[in-house]
């Protein structure tokens, strides 16, 4: 449950009322009005791994709420380079800040940080494990576009093995009544335990056929998580969604991507009415405002 003084580490800890509460609060933050509910607070933004959207939208969210932001983007110039442990860094930052947003390459790092910190910790991505704020903004985007999530057919395409955004998304969709199509190269299939844990009907396929889908959620091959560079070469560029692929798609379909895209969505899709990924990225700000506000203020 999301509550004052709590953390956001995994979507597994969220309930349907949590999703509804975040969407409601995010929507209120999109309307003009007084939003400086974190005035006088400090939010720490600790990014041990590369990020553009998660970091900048989290920092924008904190600043729009009136907080000041401290932190780092990459560990160069920090004591991490001297060998400081995550726990020690978090202990210190927890003494300076009222909330911590953390991205780290190791699975479980956000949970470890939350065990050490007395202030709320928001997981901005821990290795291939979880990316809960991304899932909240993904679902908010779907809800805004269709006015609902229940009843939709959702295709999830690309690197389903290493992609933390799709691991979180599949788990979160258990709170909704949807049909799921998992489209991937055989080497990059969704881990079986996640497929088995799905409460929704799941179909796995290798062909990029999306004509029957409402949501087409594409993902980047997570090159940095491959132990073997040759394996990456086998799967790169496996799926390119183009205007041609979308010729038979539903006119009201929504193409999503957590971004950055590399070679998954051709730029000729950008001008189509189905292209939703830039609006999706923009939704990161009100959604992360909602998360910070709920965790700090209740
Ligand atoms: C994603 C991530 O970091 O997991 N990006 C993001 O947060 N929007 C997806 C990716 O890097 O491919």
mmCIF file of C-alpha atoms and ligand atoms in Angstrom:
data_model
loop_
_atom_site.group_PDB
_atom_site.id
_atom_site.type_symbol
_atom_site.label_atom_id
_atom_site.label_comp_id
_atom_site.label_asym_id
_atom_site.label_seq_id
_atom_site.Cartn_x
_atom_site.Cartn_y
_atom_site.Cartn_z
ATOM 1 C CA UNK A 1 0.000 0.000 0.000
ATOM 2 C CA UNK A 2 1.158 3.525 -0.744
ATOM 3 C CA UNK A 3 1.028 5.684 2.371
ATOM 4 C CA UNK A 4 2.701 8.523 4.206
ATOM 5 C CA UNK A 5 6.225 7.536 5.225
ATOM 6 C CA UNK A 6 6.127 4.371 3.097
ATOM 7 C CA UNK A 7 8.179 3.329 0.079
ATOM 8 C CA UNK A 8 7.514 2.417 -3.529
ATOM 9 C CA UNK A 9 9.775 -0.541 -4.260
ATOM 10 C CA UNK A 10 7.683 -2.997 -6.285
ATOM 11 C CA UNK A 11 4.286 -3.003 -7.996
ATOM 12 C CA UNK A 12 3.617 -6.238 -6.110
ATOM 13 C CA UNK A 13 2.983 -4.121 -3.023
ATOM 14 C CA UNK A 14 0.296 -2.043 -4.729
ATOM 15 C CA UNK A 15 -3.444 -2.604 -4.666
ATOM 16 C CA UNK A 16 -6.096 -1.460 -7.119
ATOM 17 C CA UNK A 17 -7.051 1.458 -4.797
ATOM 18 C CA UNK A 18 -3.360 2.541 -4.877
ATOM 19 C CA UNK A 19 -3.457 2.752 -8.666
ATOM 20 C CA UNK A 20 -6.714 4.701 -8.539
ATOM 21 C CA UNK A 21 -5.332 7.067 -5.880
ATOM 22 C CA UNK A 22 -2.177 7.801 -7.900
ATOM 23 C CA UNK A 23 -4.186 8.424 -11.087
ATOM 24 C CA UNK A 24 -6.563 10.770 -9.257
ATOM 25 C CA UNK A 25 -3.753 12.724 -7.631
ATOM 26 C CA UNK A 26 -1.750 12.839 -10.899
ATOM 27 C CA UNK A 27 -4.787 14.143 -12.737
ATOM 28 C CA UNK A 28 -5.265 16.853 -10.108
ATOM 29 C CA UNK A 29 -1.631 17.884 -10.581
ATOM 30 C CA UNK A 30 -2.262 18.291 -14.313
ATOM 31 C CA UNK A 31 -4.899 20.920 -13.557
ATOM 32 C CA UNK A 32 -3.706 24.455 -12.811
ATOM 33 C CA UNK A 33 -3.567 25.361 -9.139
ATOM 34 C CA UNK A 34 -1.537 25.228 -5.991
ATOM 35 C CA UNK A 35 0.776 22.216 -6.004
ATOM 36 C CA UNK A 36 3.641 23.239 -3.729
ATOM 37 C CA UNK A 37 2.948 20.539 -1.182
ATOM 38 C CA UNK A 38 6.673 19.729 -0.743
ATOM 39 C CA UNK A 39 7.721 23.326 -0.069
ATOM 40 C CA UNK A 40 10.800 23.379 2.161
ATOM 41 C CA UNK A 41 11.549 19.683 1.591
ATOM 42 C CA UNK A 42 14.588 18.133 -0.075
ATOM 43 C CA UNK A 43 14.319 15.216 -2.491
ATOM 44 C CA UNK A 44 17.466 13.191 -3.269
ATOM 45 C CA UNK A 45 17.851 11.799 -6.754
ATOM 46 C CA UNK A 46 20.510 9.060 -6.788
ATOM 47 C CA UNK A 47 21.087 7.598 -10.234
ATOM 48 C CA UNK A 48 23.816 4.947 -10.334
ATOM 49 C CA UNK A 49 22.713 4.007 -13.881
ATOM 50 C CA UNK A 50 22.014 6.089 -16.991
ATOM 51 C CA UNK A 51 18.623 7.760 -17.195
ATOM 52 C CA UNK A 52 16.989 10.647 -18.992
ATOM 53 C CA UNK A 53 13.258 10.466 -18.379
ATOM 54 C CA UNK A 54 13.066 8.842 -14.961
ATOM 55 C CA UNK A 55 15.620 11.187 -13.451
ATOM 56 C CA UNK A 56 14.522 14.405 -15.105
ATOM 57 C CA UNK A 57 10.808 13.793 -14.618
ATOM 58 C CA UNK A 58 11.347 12.801 -10.963
ATOM 59 C CA UNK A 59 13.396 15.941 -10.386
ATOM 60 C CA UNK A 60 10.851 18.062 -12.256
ATOM 61 C CA UNK A 61 8.094 16.495 -10.165
ATOM 62 C CA UNK A 62 9.930 17.320 -6.926
ATOM 63 C CA UNK A 63 10.597 20.891 -8.059
ATOM 64 C CA UNK A 64 7.027 21.451 -9.243
ATOM 65 C CA UNK A 65 5.936 20.432 -5.759
ATOM 66 C CA UNK A 66 8.249 23.087 -4.324
ATOM 67 C CA UNK A 67 11.021 20.758 -3.080
ATOM 68 C CA UNK A 68 14.704 21.267 -3.735
ATOM 69 C CA UNK A 69 16.679 18.450 -5.311
ATOM 70 C CA UNK A 70 20.105 17.039 -4.467
ATOM 71 C CA UNK A 71 21.791 14.007 -5.955
ATOM 72 C CA UNK A 72 23.971 12.581 -8.662
ATOM 73 C CA UNK A 73 23.681 11.206 -12.152
ATOM 74 C CA UNK A 74 26.400 8.590 -12.460
ATOM 75 C CA UNK A 75 28.734 7.849 -9.581
ATOM 76 C CA UNK A 76 31.736 9.781 -10.868
ATOM 77 C CA UNK A 77 32.676 12.413 -8.333
ATOM 78 C CA UNK A 78 31.015 10.562 -5.447
ATOM 79 C CA UNK A 79 32.408 8.356 -2.687
ATOM 80 C CA UNK A 80 30.955 5.337 -4.493
ATOM 81 C CA UNK A 81 34.199 5.553 -6.496
ATOM 82 C CA UNK A 82 36.124 5.167 -3.243
ATOM 83 C CA UNK A 83 34.213 1.990 -2.469
ATOM 84 C CA UNK A 84 31.366 3.283 -0.294
ATOM 85 C CA UNK A 85 28.548 0.761 0.016
ATOM 86 C CA UNK A 86 24.990 1.529 -1.057
ATOM 87 C CA UNK A 87 23.834 1.197 2.563
ATOM 88 C CA UNK A 88 26.304 3.797 3.808
ATOM 89 C CA UNK A 89 25.495 6.233 1.018
ATOM 90 C CA UNK A 90 21.770 5.835 1.710
ATOM 91 C CA UNK A 91 22.292 6.321 5.460
ATOM 92 C CA UNK A 92 23.961 9.655 4.776
ATOM 93 C CA UNK A 93 21.542 10.883 2.137
ATOM 94 C CA UNK A 94 18.655 9.895 4.403
ATOM 95 C CA UNK A 95 20.024 12.406 6.914
ATOM 96 C CA UNK A 96 19.926 15.163 4.281
ATOM 97 C CA UNK A 97 16.697 14.486 2.397
ATOM 98 C CA UNK A 98 12.958 13.946 2.968
ATOM 99 C CA UNK A 99 12.649 11.352 0.177
ATOM 100 C CA UNK A 100 15.047 9.392 -2.028
ATOM 101 C CA UNK A 101 14.595 8.359 -5.652
ATOM 102 C CA UNK A 102 17.097 5.601 -6.483
ATOM 103 C CA UNK A 103 18.159 3.904 -9.701
ATOM 104 C CA UNK A 104 20.743 1.159 -9.329
ATOM 105 C CA UNK A 105 21.969 -1.742 -11.496
ATOM 106 C CA UNK A 106 21.503 -4.399 -8.809
ATOM 107 C CA UNK A 107 18.199 -6.190 -8.313
ATOM 108 C CA UNK A 108 17.000 -5.705 -4.758
ATOM 109 C CA UNK A 109 18.995 -2.499 -4.241
ATOM 110 C CA UNK A 110 15.908 -0.347 -3.716
ATOM 111 C CA UNK A 111 14.594 -2.713 -1.061
ATOM 112 C CA UNK A 112 17.965 -2.675 0.675
ATOM 113 C CA UNK A 113 17.934 1.130 0.590
ATOM 114 C CA UNK A 114 14.433 1.209 2.088
ATOM 115 C CA UNK A 115 15.590 -1.017 4.952
ATOM 116 C CA UNK A 116 18.293 1.511 5.812
ATOM 117 C CA UNK A 117 16.431 4.775 5.149
ATOM 118 C CA UNK A 118 13.925 6.349 7.523
ATOM 119 C CA UNK A 119 12.445 8.493 4.725
ATOM 120 C CA UNK A 120 10.476 7.223 1.700
ATOM 121 C CA UNK A 121 12.468 5.452 -1.024
ATOM 122 C CA UNK A 122 11.143 5.360 -4.586
ATOM 123 C CA UNK A 123 12.567 2.662 -6.842
ATOM 124 C CA UNK A 124 13.529 4.278 -10.153
ATOM 125 C CA UNK A 125 14.627 0.899 -11.540
ATOM 126 C CA UNK A 126 16.703 -1.848 -9.903
ATOM 127 C CA UNK A 127 18.492 -3.931 -12.525
ATOM 128 C CA UNK A 128 16.137 -6.126 -14.538
ATOM 129 C CA UNK A 129 13.771 -6.388 -11.594
ATOM 130 C CA UNK A 130 11.218 -3.584 -11.128
ATOM 131 C CA UNK A 131 10.337 -0.094 -12.355
ATOM 132 C CA UNK A 132 7.148 0.759 -10.471
ATOM 133 C CA UNK A 133 6.839 4.478 -11.280
ATOM 134 C CA UNK A 134 7.166 3.623 -14.975
ATOM 135 C CA UNK A 135 4.285 1.174 -14.634
ATOM 136 C CA UNK A 136 2.155 3.757 -12.851
ATOM 137 C CA UNK A 137 2.713 6.248 -15.651
ATOM 138 C CA UNK A 138 2.130 3.532 -18.263
ATOM 139 C CA UNK A 139 -1.225 2.612 -16.760
ATOM 140 C CA UNK A 140 -2.138 6.284 -16.280
ATOM 141 C CA UNK A 141 -1.432 6.818 -19.996
ATOM 142 C CA UNK A 142 -3.641 3.863 -20.976
ATOM 143 C CA UNK A 143 -6.424 5.012 -18.641
ATOM 144 C CA UNK A 144 -6.279 8.533 -20.075
ATOM 145 C CA UNK A 145 -6.363 7.336 -23.678
ATOM 146 C CA UNK A 146 -9.134 4.736 -23.434
ATOM 147 C CA UNK A 147 -10.961 5.996 -20.316
ATOM 148 C CA UNK A 148 -10.477 2.466 -18.933
ATOM 149 C CA UNK A 149 -7.987 -0.394 -18.719
ATOM 150 C CA UNK A 150 -10.361 -3.332 -18.222
ATOM 151 C CA UNK A 151 -11.377 -5.100 -21.396
ATOM 152 C CA UNK A 152 -8.338 -4.111 -23.469
ATOM 153 C CA UNK A 153 -5.936 -6.355 -25.382
ATOM 154 C CA UNK A 154 -2.352 -5.451 -24.525
ATOM 155 C CA UNK A 155 0.612 -6.544 -26.652
ATOM 156 C CA UNK A 156 4.005 -6.375 -24.934
ATOM 157 C CA UNK A 157 6.823 -6.536 -27.460
ATOM 158 C CA UNK A 158 10.616 -6.839 -27.358
ATOM 159 C CA UNK A 159 12.979 -7.694 -24.525
ATOM 160 C CA UNK A 160 10.646 -9.436 -22.127
ATOM 161 C CA UNK A 161 13.514 -11.268 -20.433
ATOM 162 C CA UNK A 162 15.553 -8.340 -19.144
ATOM 163 C CA UNK A 163 13.080 -5.449 -19.370
ATOM 164 C CA UNK A 164 12.150 -4.273 -15.880
ATOM 165 C CA UNK A 165 9.351 -2.071 -17.226
ATOM 166 C CA UNK A 166 7.523 -5.076 -18.668
ATOM 167 C CA UNK A 167 8.099 -7.231 -15.589
ATOM 168 C CA UNK A 168 6.401 -4.548 -13.505
ATOM 169 C CA UNK A 169 3.693 -3.968 -16.110
ATOM 170 C CA UNK A 170 2.680 -7.627 -16.401
ATOM 171 C CA UNK A 171 2.404 -7.905 -12.614
ATOM 172 C CA UNK A 172 0.407 -4.690 -12.305
ATOM 173 C CA UNK A 173 -2.046 -5.824 -14.986
ATOM 174 C CA UNK A 174 -3.138 -8.530 -12.552
ATOM 175 C CA UNK A 175 -5.278 -5.804 -10.986
ATOM 176 C CA UNK A 176 -7.165 -5.410 -14.264
ATOM 177 C CA UNK A 177 -9.131 -7.624 -16.567
ATOM 178 C CA UNK A 178 -7.195 -7.646 -19.869
ATOM 179 C CA UNK A 179 -5.936 -10.004 -22.574
ATOM 180 C CA UNK A 180 -2.152 -10.106 -22.933
ATOM 181 C CA UNK A 181 -0.009 -10.978 -25.950
ATOM 182 C CA UNK A 182 3.697 -11.389 -25.301
ATOM 183 C CA UNK A 183 5.681 -10.907 -28.515
ATOM 184 C CA UNK A 184 9.396 -11.645 -28.385
ATOM 185 C CA UNK A 185 12.361 -13.451 -29.858
ATOM 186 C CA UNK A 186 12.512 -16.967 -28.332
ATOM 187 C CA UNK A 187 15.716 -15.968 -26.488
ATOM 188 C CA UNK A 188 14.006 -12.997 -24.845
ATOM 189 C CA UNK A 189 10.767 -14.508 -23.580
ATOM 190 C CA UNK A 190 9.096 -13.346 -20.407
ATOM 191 C CA UNK A 191 10.411 -15.421 -17.466
ATOM 192 C CA UNK A 192 8.016 -18.323 -16.929
ATOM 193 C CA UNK A 193 7.349 -17.481 -13.297
ATOM 194 C CA UNK A 194 5.902 -14.111 -14.367
ATOM 195 C CA UNK A 195 3.767 -15.706 -17.085
ATOM 196 C CA UNK A 196 2.491 -18.291 -14.605
ATOM 197 C CA UNK A 197 1.674 -15.582 -12.062
ATOM 198 C CA UNK A 198 -0.491 -13.701 -14.561
ATOM 199 C CA UNK A 199 -4.172 -13.717 -13.655
ATOM 200 C CA UNK A 200 -5.051 -12.667 -17.207
ATOM 201 C CA UNK A 201 -5.053 -14.878 -20.314
ATOM 202 C CA UNK A 202 -1.573 -14.735 -21.879
ATOM 203 C CA UNK A 203 -0.637 -15.725 -25.415
ATOM 204 C CA UNK A 204 3.025 -15.867 -26.409
ATOM 205 C CA UNK A 205 4.008 -15.394 -30.027
ATOM 206 C CA UNK A 206 7.065 -14.593 -32.114
ATOM 207 C CA UNK A 207 5.405 -12.661 -34.987
ATOM 208 C CA UNK A 208 4.899 -8.928 -34.751
ATOM 209 C CA UNK A 209 1.198 -8.970 -35.598
ATOM 210 C CA UNK A 210 -0.737 -6.351 -33.663
ATOM 211 C CA UNK A 211 -3.956 -5.867 -35.615
ATOM 212 C CA UNK A 212 -6.114 -7.200 -32.788
ATOM 213 C CA UNK A 213 -4.416 -5.121 -30.068
ATOM 214 C CA UNK A 214 -5.491 -1.949 -28.271
ATOM 215 C CA UNK A 215 -2.144 -1.267 -26.602
ATOM 216 C CA UNK A 216 1.142 -2.058 -28.355
ATOM 217 C CA UNK A 217 3.882 -1.676 -25.731
ATOM 218 C CA UNK A 218 7.340 -1.853 -27.349
ATOM 219 C CA UNK A 219 10.636 -2.145 -25.489
ATOM 220 C CA UNK A 220 14.332 -1.754 -26.178
ATOM 221 C CA UNK A 221 16.633 -4.782 -26.130
ATOM 222 C CA UNK A 222 18.461 -4.250 -22.806
ATOM 223 C CA UNK A 223 21.961 -4.551 -24.247
ATOM 224 C CA UNK A 224 23.621 -3.663 -20.928
ATOM 225 C CA UNK A 225 22.125 -6.748 -19.229
ATOM 226 C CA UNK A 226 23.521 -9.320 -21.680
ATOM 227 C CA UNK A 227 26.396 -11.369 -20.319
ATOM 228 C CA UNK A 228 27.333 -12.358 -23.866
ATOM 229 C CA UNK A 229 27.696 -9.740 -26.642
ATOM 230 C CA UNK A 230 27.134 -12.405 -29.325
ATOM 231 C CA UNK A 231 23.762 -13.205 -27.840
ATOM 232 C CA UNK A 232 22.808 -9.533 -28.201
ATOM 233 C CA UNK A 233 23.811 -9.606 -31.879
ATOM 234 C CA UNK A 234 21.437 -12.550 -32.405
ATOM 235 C CA UNK A 235 18.414 -10.636 -31.179
ATOM 236 C CA UNK A 236 19.051 -6.979 -32.005
ATOM 237 C CA UNK A 237 16.615 -5.350 -34.364
ATOM 238 C CA UNK A 238 14.321 -8.384 -34.169
ATOM 239 C CA UNK A 239 11.178 -6.216 -34.145
ATOM 240 C CA UNK A 240 10.788 -2.889 -35.841
ATOM 241 C CA UNK A 241 7.329 -1.396 -35.586
ATOM 242 C CA UNK A 242 6.755 0.805 -38.620
ATOM 243 C CA UNK A 243 3.853 2.622 -40.256
ATOM 244 C CA UNK A 244 3.568 -0.440 -42.489
ATOM 245 C CA UNK A 245 3.230 -2.838 -39.528
ATOM 246 C CA UNK A 246 0.432 -0.605 -38.239
ATOM 247 C CA UNK A 247 -1.557 -0.527 -41.505
ATOM 248 C CA UNK A 248 -4.088 -3.040 -40.204
ATOM 249 C CA UNK A 249 -3.990 -1.807 -36.603
ATOM 250 C CA UNK A 250 -7.020 -0.421 -34.810
ATOM 251 C CA UNK A 251 -7.381 3.314 -35.497
ATOM 252 C CA UNK A 252 -7.633 3.993 -31.767
ATOM 253 C CA UNK A 253 -4.721 1.700 -30.813
ATOM 254 C CA UNK A 254 -2.033 3.155 -28.563
ATOM 255 C CA UNK A 255 1.652 2.566 -29.344
ATOM 256 C CA UNK A 256 3.727 2.892 -26.185
ATOM 257 C CA UNK A 257 7.422 2.644 -25.320
ATOM 258 C CA UNK A 258 9.167 3.543 -22.049
ATOM 259 C CA UNK A 259 11.957 5.047 -24.191
ATOM 260 C CA UNK A 260 14.724 5.365 -25.182
ATOM 261 C CA UNK A 261 13.942 3.706 -28.502
ATOM 262 C CA UNK A 262 16.871 2.437 -30.497
ATOM 263 C CA UNK A 263 15.556 0.391 -33.391
ATOM 264 C CA UNK A 264 12.114 -0.718 -32.210
ATOM 265 C CA UNK A 265 9.839 2.027 -33.564
ATOM 266 C CA UNK A 266 10.488 3.660 -36.938
ATOM 267 C CA UNK A 267 10.188 7.445 -36.983
ATOM 268 C CA UNK A 268 7.384 7.156 -39.568
ATOM 269 C CA UNK A 269 5.167 6.021 -36.666
ATOM 270 C CA UNK A 270 5.675 9.355 -34.858
ATOM 271 C CA UNK A 271 3.156 11.195 -37.045
ATOM 272 C CA UNK A 272 0.444 8.527 -36.753
ATOM 273 C CA UNK A 273 -2.508 9.078 -34.392
ATOM 274 C CA UNK A 274 -1.552 5.847 -32.579
ATOM 275 C CA UNK A 275 1.865 7.175 -31.471
ATOM 276 C CA UNK A 276 1.549 7.578 -27.720
ATOM 277 C CA UNK A 277 5.112 7.331 -26.432
ATOM 278 C CA UNK A 278 5.937 11.024 -26.127
ATOM 279 C CA UNK A 279 2.679 11.783 -24.312
ATOM 280 C CA UNK A 280 3.468 8.742 -22.128
ATOM 281 C CA UNK A 281 6.865 10.204 -21.196
ATOM 282 C CA UNK A 282 5.242 13.554 -20.385
ATOM 283 C CA UNK A 283 2.862 11.789 -17.994
ATOM 284 C CA UNK A 284 5.932 10.879 -15.915
ATOM 285 C CA UNK A 285 5.831 14.289 -14.261
ATOM 286 C CA UNK A 286 2.283 14.339 -12.805
ATOM 287 C CA UNK A 287 2.502 10.651 -11.881
ATOM 288 C CA UNK A 288 5.824 11.083 -10.036
ATOM 289 C CA UNK A 289 4.416 14.215 -8.372
ATOM 290 C CA UNK A 290 1.532 12.059 -7.132
ATOM 291 C CA UNK A 291 3.870 9.348 -5.817
ATOM 292 C CA UNK A 292 6.149 11.794 -3.969
ATOM 293 C CA UNK A 293 3.175 13.696 -2.554
ATOM 294 C CA UNK A 294 1.464 10.534 -1.267
ATOM 295 C CA UNK A 295 4.680 9.139 0.273
ATOM 296 C CA UNK A 296 5.729 12.412 1.926
ATOM 297 C CA UNK A 297 2.347 13.936 2.846
ATOM 298 C CA UNK A 298 -0.171 11.092 2.742
HETATM 299 C C1 LIG B 1 13.515 2.145 -19.194
HETATM 300 C C2 LIG B 1 14.425 1.665 -18.074
HETATM 301 O O1 LIG B 1 15.360 2.355 -17.671
HETATM 302 O O2 LIG B 1 14.129 0.582 -17.586
HETATM 303 N N1 LIG B 1 13.613 3.521 -19.426
HETATM 304 C C3 LIG B 1 12.873 4.379 -18.656
HETATM 305 O O3 LIG B 1 12.977 4.393 -17.457
HETATM 306 N N2 LIG B 1 11.985 5.145 -19.296
HETATM 307 C C4 LIG B 1 13.616 1.339 -20.418
HETATM 308 C C5 LIG B 1 14.945 1.181 -21.116
HETATM 309 O O4 LIG B 1 15.975 1.684 -20.686
HETATM 310 O O5 LIG B 1 14.930 0.515 -22.154
#
